[in-house]
Amino acid sequence: YIFSRRFVLLLIWINLFMKGGGKMLRFIIGTNEEARRKVLYEHIAKEKSAYLIVPEQFSFESEKLLYDLKNKKKEKKIMAIKIMVDPGHYAGYNKSNVVPAYCEGDRMWILSQYFIEELKAYGFEVGCTKSSINNYPKNNGSDYAYGRGYMAKGYDIFISLHSNACGTESVDRAVVISPMSATGRDLATKLGASVKNTMGVGSYQMLQRDYNTGAYYYDQKARAGKDYYGVIRGAVAAGAKTGIIIEHGFHTNKKCAT
């Protein structure tokens, strides 16, 4: 144990006083267990010695710890990264044509709840754009997508959860869409690789899309232009460091939808 100087001097003084009477003061860390206390008391009575019993919940380090806490320099508080999660669409929206039981809106809501739980377990501060599967914000007039993205105001990262669709059943990949500015592209790439491995899809694709021209870009380079997708536009306008859409696979692919 680490003793403070004042505490050590007190113990030495008590010992010297006890020696003068022919006795030695002994020090014991106490315990709250009744059986052990009984043995201890019997031992004290047998030896007829003087003991100083310190409660178990008291640590000799406590005085030093309090001193350190009182005198240490104030450290900069590390704030948790704040993430806004957006479960795409609503109940009954985007049913699979190859697996009738699959519906994008329903599955993304379920996925979001697991996702949020895991993020919180890792210490992130997490919000959700919906309080229930059909509860959508209505900001910027009728632009629901922009309104959902704008809910990232005050958050660092916006992530919108989706599954994709196309006319070719064999297409089997995840798609991760990031802003035209390419902010958060490293995170987006890592998410793409993680989703591919977790979902077991054939590959993953990185994507940006320009609102004015409709052009697709796959190189993740920063470029001028307005983001095509409303949720990303909203997140960027709200001041989030990045807005990302994750298409976890194609629900028009039977293996993926199953």
Coordinates of N, CA and C in Angstrom, one line a residue, residues 4 8 22 26 31 48 56 72 81 84 95 129 144 147 151 156 169 174 191 193 196 203 206 219 241 251-252 257:
S4 N 0.3 8.0 3.0 CA 0.7 9.4 3.0 C 1.6 9.6 4.1
V8 N 1.7 7.8 7.9 CA 2.8 7.0 8.4 C 3.3 7.5 9.8
G22 N 4.9 -1.9 26.6 CA 5.2 -3.3 26.4 C 4.4 -4.0 25.4
R26 N -0.6 -3.9 16.0 CA -0.5 -4.6 14.7 C -1.6 -4.0 13.8
T31 N -12.4 -7.2 7.3 CA -13.2 -7.8 6.3 C -14.7 -7.8 6.8
K48 N -3.7 -11.2 23.2 CA -3.8 -10.0 24.1 C -3.0 -8.9 23.5
E56 N -12.2 -3.0 5.2 CA -11.8 -3.4 3.9 C -12.1 -2.4 2.8
K72 N -4.0 17.1 -10.0 CA -3.5 16.9 -11.4 C -4.1 17.9 -12.4
I81 N -18.0 9.9 -30.2 CA -18.4 10.2 -31.5 C -19.9 10.0 -31.6
M84 N -25.8 9.3 -36.3 CA -27.2 9.3 -36.5 C -27.5 8.1 -37.5
K95 N -40.8 -4.6 -51.5 CA -40.8 -6.0 -51.3 C -39.9 -6.7 -52.4
T129 N -33.3 8.4 -36.8 CA -34.2 9.3 -37.5 C -35.6 9.0 -37.3
Y144 N -38.7 14.2 -47.8 CA -38.5 13.4 -46.6 C -37.0 13.0 -46.5
G147 N -34.9 15.7 -45.1 CA -35.3 15.9 -43.7 C -34.6 14.9 -42.8
M151 N -31.5 15.6 -39.9 CA -31.5 15.2 -38.4 C -30.1 14.9 -37.9
D156 N -21.7 13.6 -35.8 CA -20.5 13.6 -36.6 C -20.7 12.8 -37.9
E169 N -31.2 -10.7 -61.5 CA -31.2 -11.4 -60.2 C -29.8 -11.8 -59.8
A174 N -22.7 -5.4 -52.3 CA -23.0 -4.3 -51.4 C -22.6 -3.0 -52.1
L191 N -16.5 0.2 -44.2 CA -17.9 -0.3 -44.0 C -18.2 -1.2 -45.2
A193 N -16.3 -3.1 -47.0 CA -15.6 -4.4 -46.8 C -16.2 -5.2 -45.7
K196 N -19.7 -6.5 -46.9 CA -19.4 -7.7 -47.8 C -19.2 -9.0 -47.0
S203 N -19.3 -9.0 -53.6 CA -18.3 -7.9 -53.7 C -18.9 -6.7 -53.0
M206 N -18.0 1.1 -54.2 CA -18.0 2.5 -53.7 C -18.6 3.4 -54.8
D219 N -14.5 6.3 -58.0 CA -13.1 6.4 -57.6 C -12.9 7.0 -56.2
K241 N -19.9 15.4 -40.4 CA -18.6 15.3 -41.1 C -18.8 14.4 -42.3
H251 N -31.9 -7.0 -52.8 CA -33.0 -8.0 -52.4 C -33.7 -8.6 -53.6
T252 N -33.2 -8.2 -54.9 CA -33.6 -8.9 -56.1 C -32.8 -10.1 -56.3
A257 N -31.6 -12.0 -50.4 CA -32.9 -11.7 -49.8 C -33.3 -12.8 -48.8

